[in-house]
Structures are given as structure tokens and as C-alpha cells.
Amino acid sequence: MKNVRVRFAPSPTGPLHIGGVRTALYNYLFARKNNGTMILRIEDTDQARFVEGAEKYIVESLAWCGIEFDESVTVGGPHAPYRQSERKELYKQYSDQLIASGNAYYAFDTPEELEQKRKEAEAEKKIFTYNAESRKYLCNSLTMSKQDVDKYLNEDVPHVVRFLIPEKTEVLMYDIIRGKVVVQTESLDDKVLFKSDGMPTYHLANIVDDHLMEISHVIRGEEWLPSLPLHILLYQAFGWEAPEFAHLPLLLKPDGNGKLSKRDGDRLGFPVFPIDWIDPVSGEKYTGYRESGYYPDAFVNMLALLGWNPGTEQEIFSMDELIQVFSLDRVGKSGSKFDPEKTKWFNHQYLIKQSNEAVANDFNVILKEKSIEIKTEKMVKIVSLVKERVPFVKDLWNETYFFFEAPQSYDEQVVKKRWNENSAQQMTDLATKLSAIEAFETVTIDQTLKEWIEQNQFGMGAIMNALRLLLVGAAKGPHLGDIMEIIGKEETIDRINSGINKL
Ligand code: GLU
């Protein structure tokens, strides 16, 4: 394969949606797999859509995911600058070149005139496009005399440069994921390449930069497939070799109906952004995966499998493993439904894989906020007992609070079911029995309990459930012997006695 150079080329028009992160990820995996170069280029030529903070957000999000760039706005590189607004001066000559070669033309139609055309077409239930037909009667350098065009240009009459779509031609394209694609030029319009504000449009800047930056493969979202014929025609017009293209399928809503949108997240209760985003204008907040407690590698693992499959049953992949096995020919053609439950499942798998010490360390942050201090050793033990039960570290509190505080109340349902006229006496006797244990550890506690229950011919379930109610306040939690060892003898006896009093 030729020297692989790929780029992720976001426009800083808002926060990066997870679909965008997936595009960056596939570019990254492809680059690393093929010993290639990964480039981050910021496409900010559309000043009307520029959003403050979006570029910083993109950079921070990708860094959190572990997606690294060899050339970028932050690390620089041989083709710097990597921000299109800083390359502004460069594009005009290419626009001029296309005019000179007859592949583009000046158009002087005002926005009002074009709006008028649109309205007229609409009234006839048609759609106005600036194309091979309409350009013949609009105000442009194809219909005007050379003198008039020169005069307009000299007088700086506002104008744009449009690409001249060749008439009645077939554009033949090859996409790595979709295979051969053919489009007739009748269906294309003469897109603007250069705007009246002196800025190139996305199409021109994108092609020029991909060429200058020696991009070998363009891997991007399917929404850009309709632009591909124009891009291919642009490469032909310049006489440049086009890169290879791979258009990634869309990420769909969980029900499969339509593209996953930024509103779906908070509406359906899962994040669609990698990290938190606060809209600089409206102040509206969108939740991120990072802040929701996801591990970046779990997030990346989940995203990798949304559209690509390894061809095996394996689901858990580290970034290094992904790099080894990734290939574009295992990317599917159809959209992938986003599955919020599966996403949590991935985090759960990664949480289980962490060492108890690491999870305890993360959990400690939450405990500190609650002013709870506890020995590391104990924390690690607690974590080991409940780790399997939660998808997120933040959920640990709900599974462990009774290790840190005595019950404030008792679950009424459980009381009704598990507390009877004999319970108080039984629990009092049990407390006496437990307080006699010297080495208050799970094994000895279990042994004592078992013997005492057998001697008295009590039901194991009845006793254990009542005891759990007194120690935990509810019908939940890990093995009782473990709970008692961790909270200690004194606390165990206290909880039993105060529970008897309250019930
Ligand atoms: N700037 C475009 C975007 O925001 C890049 C499309 C492409 O990769 O060509 O998605």
C-alpha cells in the first residue's frame, strides 16, 4: 500500500458528536495499523458557523479517547498551519487556476436574486439549482461579455466562483466501503468554490488541502458521499491524483429510525458527546461520556464496534488490539443502531477488569466528598465484594453505603415480610452469641451463626433476612458474614440492638 496519510477534518461548528469521534477513531486505527500518519485539520472556513470553544473541545475529547495525532493544530508538522483560516491566502490561486482552465466561472448574482429564483421555482413546485441549465441565463462570466466581467471585477462587485459541472457526463467513483458508485452530472449543481468574503468553501479548501497534505485515504461520514462526485471532478479539473475514499455508515437512533442527533442523548438518557459541552450562546448543557463515569477505553471499544466488526465473537478490545485487527473491509454498509444498554455493558466489563485497588481509588473520590475516611485495605475489600454489580464507579455508593453508616430507616416491605413476633427475641440472643466471638471474621461468624441456627432449629432464611434488615436496612448487599467482618463486632451489635428497639 502507498504511504498512508489520513486526516480527521472537523469543522468547529459545535461539540463533536460521537459519530465524529468514531470517524476520528477509524482514521486513527487505519493510520496506526498501516504505519501511517494521522493528521488533525481544522476546517473553519465557514465563519458564519464558527462556534467559540469548539476546537478546544474537539482536541480535548480526542485526547481523552487516546486518539493521537502526528500532525495537528497543536503539534504542528511539515504542512502547517493545520487550521484552514490560517491558510486563507493559499486557496485563491487554486480558484484562479480553475477559472483559467475553464473549470470554474465568476457568478455575480446577488443573494436576493437567487432567493427570488428559489421562490419562483417553489411556486411551481420545483427546486432551483444553479446548474448546467440555469447557469445559461444567470448573471455570470459564462453569459456576460468579457468587458463586463472585467469591469465588474475591477469595480469589486461582490461575486463568487462556481465550479462548472461538465454537461452530460458520467462520474465514476470507487468507495472502499460501497464499491463502485456512478453519478450523472445532470444531478449535480455548480457549487460555490470561493465566496464573496474571500474565503474558500469547504469543497475547495478540502480538496486543496487533501492534495497538499498528501492525503492517501479520505475516511469520513456517509453524509459526505453526495459531495464525492464534485470532489472527484475537482481532482480531475486540477489534474491531481485523487485519494481513496471510504464513507462510513451513519450512527442511528436506538430504534433505528434516523440519524442519532445531539438532542437524542438527553432526551433518551444517554450521552451523545464524548465530554460535557456547554453551549456558549444558550448556556445549554450536554452531558459527556467522560463526566458520566465512562472509562475512555470502554467508550472507544464500544464505538469501534459500531459499524465495524472483527469477524469473530470477541467484543473486548484494547486500543492496541483494535489497531492490530482493524480493517476498512470489515466496515458495514448499513447504519449502526446505537445501543445505550450495550454501552453500559462495555463500561461494566472494563470496571470488572480494573484491579480492586484502582476502583477503590476512584471510589475514594466520592467518599471524600461525603467526608468518609476509611482504610485502603477495607475499601479494597468492600470493592471486591460489589464490583461485579455495577456499571459505574459512581453506582458503588448505592451498593455500599451500609458499610459506612448504620440504617436510618428500614424498608417497610421487608419489615412486613421478614420481621415477626419472634424476631426481637431471636436477634437479642444472636447478639449475645456474636459478641462472644473472639476473632470477628467472616469464617468464624458464619460458623457461629450456622451452629446457633441449627441448635435452635430456626429457619436459615428467616434468621438471615431479619439480620440483614437490621444491619443494612433493606434486602440487599453482599454476604452478611463479610458485611459484619468489615463493619466490626461493636457496630454489628449496635445495629442489631438499635434495630430491635426501633422495630
Ligand atoms: N469539515 C468536514 C466535516 O466537518 C470534513 C468532511 C471531510 O472529511 O471531508 O465533517
XYZ file of C-alpha atoms and ligand atoms in Angstrom:
513
model
C 0.000 0.000 0.000
C 1.132 3.534 -0.660
C 2.340 5.738 2.157
C -0.756 6.057 4.350
C -1.671 9.592 5.396
C -5.144 10.178 6.758
C -6.805 13.166 8.296
C -9.674 13.922 10.608
C -11.029 17.234 9.416
C -13.763 18.554 11.697
C -15.401 21.944 11.363
C -15.528 23.755 14.694
C -19.255 24.409 14.442
C -20.114 22.842 17.794
C -19.191 19.936 20.001
C -18.011 16.726 18.404
C -20.812 14.177 18.287
C -19.898 10.523 18.940
C -20.310 9.853 15.205
C -17.450 12.287 14.660
C -15.374 10.594 17.330
C -15.931 7.282 15.581
C -14.722 8.794 12.290
C -11.593 10.038 14.054
C -11.131 6.631 15.662
C -11.370 4.709 12.379
C -8.879 7.097 10.789
C -6.561 6.597 13.742
C -6.832 2.798 13.708
C -6.263 2.724 9.964
C -3.223 5.000 10.234
C -1.627 3.041 13.074
C -2.373 -0.314 11.519
C -0.635 0.749 8.307
C 2.272 2.609 9.922
C 0.796 5.760 8.502
C 0.386 9.340 9.614
C -2.664 10.723 11.395
C -3.485 14.385 10.859
C -5.926 16.744 12.536
C -7.015 19.596 10.288
C -9.489 22.190 11.477
C -11.844 23.228 8.670
C -13.006 26.627 9.804
C -13.652 28.443 6.543
C -17.340 28.909 7.270
C -17.148 31.855 9.586
C -20.902 32.099 9.967
C -20.971 28.694 11.649
C -17.895 29.132 13.810
C -18.527 28.305 17.467
C -16.287 29.556 20.229
C -14.599 26.764 22.144
C -15.477 24.033 19.657
C -11.891 23.446 18.509
C -10.647 23.166 22.079
C -13.472 20.746 22.777
C -12.521 18.580 19.794
C -8.865 18.451 20.812
C -9.679 17.642 24.432
C -12.235 14.975 23.531
C -9.896 13.109 21.219
C -7.076 13.304 23.742
C -9.391 11.782 26.367
C -10.120 8.921 23.962
C -6.423 8.273 23.428
C -6.578 9.226 19.748
C -3.225 10.813 18.977
C -2.156 12.972 16.061
C 1.192 13.091 14.305
C 0.417 16.418 12.667
C -2.141 18.856 14.028
C -3.033 22.343 15.163
C -1.343 21.593 18.468
C 1.763 19.596 17.499
C 2.364 21.297 14.129
C 4.005 19.381 11.275
C 5.513 19.735 7.795
C 2.270 21.058 6.296
C 1.457 23.632 8.978
C -0.698 25.554 9.520
C -3.409 22.962 10.067
C -6.200 25.469 10.595
C -7.768 26.482 7.300
C -8.483 30.049 8.345
C -4.696 30.453 8.656
C -4.213 29.052 5.151
C -6.633 31.547 3.643
C -4.135 33.180 1.268
C -3.384 29.866 -0.318
C -6.744 28.994 -1.804
C -7.318 31.924 -4.145
C -4.643 30.814 -6.629
C -6.388 27.448 -6.973
C -9.690 29.103 -7.619
C -7.957 31.311 -10.222
C -6.380 28.237 -11.750
C -9.787 26.637 -12.283
C -11.130 29.815 -13.852
C -8.156 29.962 -16.206
C -8.624 26.339 -17.249
C -12.351 26.871 -17.863
C -13.457 24.630 -15.000
C -14.939 27.431 -12.934
C -16.565 30.785 -13.511
C -17.482 34.017 -11.760
C -21.076 34.465 -10.686
C -22.403 37.900 -9.796
C -25.976 37.015 -8.879
C -26.921 38.685 -5.622
C -28.348 36.659 -2.721
C -31.674 38.486 -3.315
C -31.773 37.483 -6.962
C -31.078 33.881 -6.116
C -33.721 33.933 -3.385
C -36.186 35.237 -5.968
C -35.344 32.345 -8.285
C -35.850 29.924 -5.435
C -39.256 31.357 -4.688
C -40.325 31.256 -8.327
C -39.291 27.627 -8.569
C -41.075 26.805 -5.353
C -44.283 28.329 -6.658
C -44.077 25.806 -9.490
C -43.249 23.047 -7.007
C -39.729 22.841 -8.330
C -36.357 23.260 -6.724
C -33.999 25.883 -8.025
C -30.410 24.838 -8.545
C -27.523 26.658 -10.137
C -26.647 24.065 -12.739
C -25.793 23.390 -16.357
C -29.273 24.543 -17.399
C -29.885 27.578 -15.222
C -26.364 28.988 -15.475
C -27.159 29.820 -19.104
C -29.492 32.634 -18.094
C -27.985 33.809 -14.802
C -25.530 36.626 -14.158
C -22.118 35.053 -14.582
C -18.970 35.119 -16.670
C -20.436 32.483 -18.986
C -23.331 34.700 -20.027
C -21.676 38.131 -19.800
C -19.265 39.754 -22.229
C -15.586 39.732 -21.359
C -15.636 43.536 -20.954
C -18.481 43.445 -18.491
C -16.845 40.719 -16.440
C -13.577 42.703 -16.283
C -15.471 45.833 -15.384
C -17.343 44.060 -12.562
C -14.142 42.564 -11.242
C -12.331 45.909 -11.379
C -15.179 47.548 -9.529
C -15.104 44.809 -6.929
C -18.711 43.856 -7.495
C -19.390 41.074 -4.971
C -19.136 37.686 -6.605
C -18.466 34.048 -6.011
C -16.589 31.456 -8.037
C -18.612 28.415 -9.059
C -17.463 25.078 -10.341
C -18.592 24.347 -13.869
C -20.117 20.912 -13.747
C -19.478 19.273 -17.126
C -22.621 18.584 -19.125
C -23.974 15.088 -19.644
C -21.058 13.254 -18.170
C -20.872 10.155 -16.070
C -18.786 10.401 -12.910
C -17.349 7.079 -11.932
C -16.247 6.702 -8.329
C -14.939 3.939 -6.185
C -15.606 3.829 -2.463
C -13.779 1.278 -0.306
C -16.945 0.502 1.664
C -19.579 0.893 -1.031
C -17.689 -0.192 -4.090
C -18.424 1.393 -7.469
C -20.673 4.461 -7.468
C -21.838 6.160 -10.661
C -23.487 9.553 -10.892
C -24.672 11.514 -13.922
C -23.635 15.157 -13.886
C -27.228 16.219 -14.647
C -27.963 15.626 -10.989
C -25.188 17.930 -9.784
C -25.177 21.674 -9.265
C -22.438 24.251 -9.772
C -21.248 24.521 -6.188
C -19.605 27.667 -4.929
C -15.854 27.205 -4.516
C -14.868 30.663 -3.457
C -17.095 33.048 -1.529
C -17.536 36.777 -1.750
C -15.905 37.158 1.677
C -12.587 35.972 0.242
C -12.831 32.564 1.850
C -12.908 29.250 0.023
C -15.858 26.946 0.670
C -15.435 23.591 2.296
C -15.209 21.842 -1.092
C -12.296 23.830 -2.462
C -10.299 24.070 0.763
C -10.850 20.389 1.487
C -9.597 19.206 -1.904
C -6.665 21.612 -1.999
C -5.555 20.642 1.492
C -6.001 16.932 0.970
C -3.801 17.302 -2.086
C -1.153 19.492 -0.462
C -1.089 17.371 2.679
C -0.659 14.270 0.532
C -3.674 12.516 1.980
C -3.826 8.920 0.758
C -7.244 7.908 2.144
C -10.248 10.028 2.981
C -12.267 8.258 5.678
C -15.337 10.266 6.613
C -19.034 10.090 7.378
C -21.618 8.992 4.844
C -23.146 12.468 4.840
C -20.268 13.465 2.565
C -20.988 10.860 -0.077
C -23.178 13.274 -2.102
C -20.155 15.593 -2.315
C -17.924 12.881 -3.721
C -18.763 13.421 -7.430
C -17.873 17.095 -7.108
C -14.654 16.203 -5.322
C -13.699 13.687 -7.980
C -14.433 16.270 -10.691
C -12.313 18.794 -8.827
C -9.361 16.409 -8.730
C -9.787 15.829 -12.443
C -10.003 19.548 -13.139
C -6.774 20.150 -11.256
C -5.121 17.155 -12.877
C -4.324 15.678 -9.457
C -4.485 12.085 -8.390
C -7.439 11.616 -6.035
C -7.027 9.847 -2.698
C -9.009 6.705 -1.973
C -12.358 7.202 -0.270
C -14.230 5.359 2.449
C -17.604 6.698 3.589
C -18.645 5.371 6.975
C -22.259 4.374 7.653
C -24.394 6.550 9.881
C -24.969 6.056 13.582
C -28.692 5.563 14.042
C -31.073 6.230 16.919
C -31.627 3.199 19.210
C -34.908 2.403 17.416
C -33.165 2.584 14.048
C -35.338 5.483 12.890
C -32.983 8.115 11.602
C -29.621 9.534 12.415
C -28.544 9.817 16.043
C -28.836 13.508 16.810
C -27.465 15.714 19.522
C -30.907 16.045 21.103
C -31.387 12.273 21.407
C -28.900 11.971 24.216
C -30.559 13.949 26.910
C -33.996 13.009 25.581
C -33.303 9.268 25.815
C -30.986 9.394 28.801
C -27.553 8.613 27.390
C -24.706 10.864 26.256
C -24.060 11.522 22.566
C -20.993 13.640 23.261
C -17.593 12.442 24.450
C -17.233 15.081 27.156
C -19.546 17.701 28.666
C -20.381 20.636 26.428
C -21.920 23.906 27.449
C -23.304 25.869 24.551
C -21.540 29.253 24.665
C -24.632 31.102 23.446
C -27.628 29.386 25.038
C -25.754 28.062 28.086
C -27.464 24.731 27.467
C -25.527 21.756 28.799
C -24.999 18.454 27.033
C -23.670 15.531 29.026
C -20.500 13.717 28.065
C -19.292 10.151 28.460
C -16.322 11.273 30.496
C -18.430 13.050 33.089
C -20.974 10.222 33.126
C -18.289 7.962 34.519
C -17.223 6.024 31.436
C -13.697 4.740 31.071
C -12.215 6.120 27.844
C -11.141 2.655 26.698
C -14.660 1.294 27.247
C -16.066 4.186 25.232
C -13.557 3.635 22.432
C -14.178 -0.128 22.430
C -17.928 0.439 22.122
C -17.504 2.973 19.305
C -15.120 0.750 17.369
C -17.787 -1.942 17.150
C -20.489 0.447 15.959
C -20.039 -0.087 12.250
C -17.007 -2.340 12.178
C -16.855 -5.995 13.182
C -13.817 -8.149 13.835
C -15.325 -11.214 12.151
C -15.078 -13.127 15.436
C -17.098 -13.272 18.653
C -14.582 -11.152 20.526
C -16.067 -7.958 21.922
C -13.477 -6.588 24.297
C -10.554 -4.904 22.574
C -7.873 -2.597 23.882
C -6.749 0.186 21.566
C -3.660 -1.836 20.663
C -5.745 -4.869 19.830
C -8.058 -2.738 17.704
C -5.075 -1.401 15.802
C -3.916 -4.923 15.078
C -7.213 -6.200 13.726
C -8.870 -3.129 12.206
C -9.547 -3.027 8.503
C -11.879 -0.987 6.344
C -13.254 -4.021 4.547
C -14.972 -5.081 7.760
C -16.868 -1.806 7.998
C -20.520 -2.412 7.119
C -22.564 -0.534 4.548
C -25.698 -0.034 6.611
C -26.203 2.285 9.559
C -25.488 1.024 13.063
C -28.111 1.364 15.753
C -26.784 2.934 18.884
C -27.439 0.691 21.871
C -27.335 2.517 25.231
C -27.569 -0.693 27.282
C -24.702 -2.298 25.423
C -22.703 0.859 26.002
C -23.150 0.452 29.763
C -22.284 -3.198 29.414
C -18.916 -2.225 27.959
C -18.188 0.018 30.888
C -19.183 -2.752 33.265
C -16.713 -5.100 31.569
C -13.945 -2.548 31.920
C -14.816 -1.882 35.527
C -14.617 -5.590 36.342
C -11.236 -5.760 34.606
C -9.806 -2.984 36.795
C -7.937 -4.009 39.901
C -9.848 -3.618 43.170
C -7.208 -1.104 44.224
C -7.813 1.074 41.157
C -11.579 1.035 41.620
C -11.171 1.740 45.333
C -9.005 4.677 44.438
C -11.684 6.129 42.148
C -14.417 5.414 44.647
C -12.434 7.182 47.325
C -13.031 10.466 45.499
C -16.766 10.016 46.042
C -16.285 9.020 49.685
C -14.107 12.055 50.322
C -16.915 14.271 49.058
C -19.071 12.662 51.737
C -16.306 13.190 54.324
C -15.943 9.462 54.786
C -12.466 8.226 55.600
C -11.667 4.590 55.599
C -8.541 2.422 55.452
C -7.467 1.456 51.938
C -7.383 -2.201 52.854
C -11.014 -2.114 53.913
C -12.023 -0.164 50.829
C -10.377 -2.708 48.593
C -12.248 -5.478 50.387
C -15.582 -3.677 50.019
C -14.940 -3.027 46.342
C -14.078 -6.673 45.757
C -17.474 -7.668 47.158
C -19.647 -5.430 44.986
C -17.605 -4.543 41.896
C -19.415 -7.071 39.726
C -22.765 -5.469 40.423
C -22.299 -2.003 38.950
C -21.574 -0.471 35.546
C -20.034 2.709 37.002
C -17.875 3.640 39.964
C -20.470 6.262 40.876
C -23.013 3.449 41.407
C -20.848 1.880 44.089
C -22.268 4.116 46.789
C -25.718 2.670 46.353
C -24.308 -0.816 46.862
C -22.075 0.009 49.799
C -23.474 2.891 51.872
C -24.349 0.484 54.711
C -20.659 -0.225 55.223
C -20.218 3.386 56.212
C -23.416 4.262 58.058
C -26.000 2.440 60.137
C -29.501 2.233 58.655
C -31.529 5.411 59.182
C -34.738 3.606 58.267
C -35.951 0.125 57.419
C -37.549 -0.885 54.144
C -41.236 -1.269 55.004
C -41.911 -4.082 52.577
C -39.058 -6.068 54.027
C -40.180 -5.375 57.599
C -43.651 -6.661 56.795
C -42.266 -9.811 55.261
C -39.253 -10.549 57.440
C -39.934 -9.193 60.930
C -42.331 -11.217 63.137
C -43.229 -11.608 66.795
C -40.209 -13.887 67.414
C -37.649 -11.712 65.673
C -36.795 -9.377 68.559
C -36.015 -12.243 70.971
C -34.090 -14.184 68.346
C -31.968 -11.185 67.423
C -31.248 -10.375 71.058
C -29.976 -13.886 71.621
C -27.987 -13.739 68.412
C -26.312 -10.514 69.520
C -25.134 -12.228 72.691
C -23.794 -15.122 70.662
C -21.956 -12.836 68.239
C -20.396 -10.723 70.963
C -18.736 -13.849 72.316
C -16.744 -14.362 69.121
C -13.066 -13.565 69.667
C -11.746 -13.333 66.128
C -14.606 -11.494 64.448
C -14.031 -12.699 60.877
C -16.281 -13.982 58.125
C -15.406 -17.659 58.665
C -15.930 -17.663 62.418
C -19.043 -15.523 62.173
C -20.549 -17.863 59.569
C -19.666 -20.873 61.692
C -21.237 -19.429 64.859
C -24.389 -18.377 63.024
C -24.806 -21.768 61.423
C -24.367 -23.695 64.689
C -26.706 -21.405 66.598
C -29.412 -21.690 63.918
C -29.092 -25.476 63.809
C -29.127 -25.833 67.610
C -32.340 -23.839 67.849
C -33.818 -25.368 64.725
C -34.567 -21.953 63.272
C -35.082 -21.438 59.561
C -31.856 -20.234 57.965
C -33.682 -17.868 55.610
C -35.869 -16.312 58.314
C -32.902 -15.520 60.564
C -30.633 -14.249 57.832
C -33.294 -11.995 56.354
C -34.167 -10.453 59.697
C -30.488 -9.942 60.486
C -29.885 -8.346 57.106
C -32.764 -5.981 57.751
C -31.121 -4.807 60.986
C -27.645 -4.429 59.523
C -28.465 -2.999 56.097
C -31.991 -1.621 56.440
C -33.063 -3.406 53.256
C -32.966 -6.720 51.459
C -29.710 -6.023 49.661
C -25.971 -6.251 49.908
C -23.286 -8.910 49.722
C -22.726 -11.872 52.048
C -23.688 -10.968 55.646
C -20.599 -12.510 57.196
C -18.471 -10.192 55.057
C -20.538 -7.170 55.988
C -20.187 -7.978 59.692
C -16.455 -8.508 59.496
C -15.987 -5.187 57.737
C -18.178 -3.056 59.976
C -16.764 -4.846 63.038
C -18.182 -6.505 66.116
C -19.153 -3.410 68.044
C -21.016 -1.832 65.120
C -22.738 -5.145 64.361
C -24.047 -5.485 67.894
C -25.057 -1.794 67.995
C -27.029 -2.115 64.763
C -28.805 -5.227 65.986
C -29.781 -3.617 69.280
C -30.895 -0.317 67.890
C -32.824 -2.100 65.146
C -34.703 -4.187 67.711
C -35.624 -1.017 69.592
C -36.852 0.786 66.504
C -38.854 -2.088 65.102
N -15.109 19.557 7.612
C -15.866 18.409 7.249
C -16.684 17.987 8.459
O -16.919 18.783 9.280
C -14.933 17.319 6.803
C -15.508 16.351 5.841
C -14.383 15.543 5.226
O -13.785 14.771 5.991
O -14.107 15.710 4.071
O -17.113 16.891 8.624
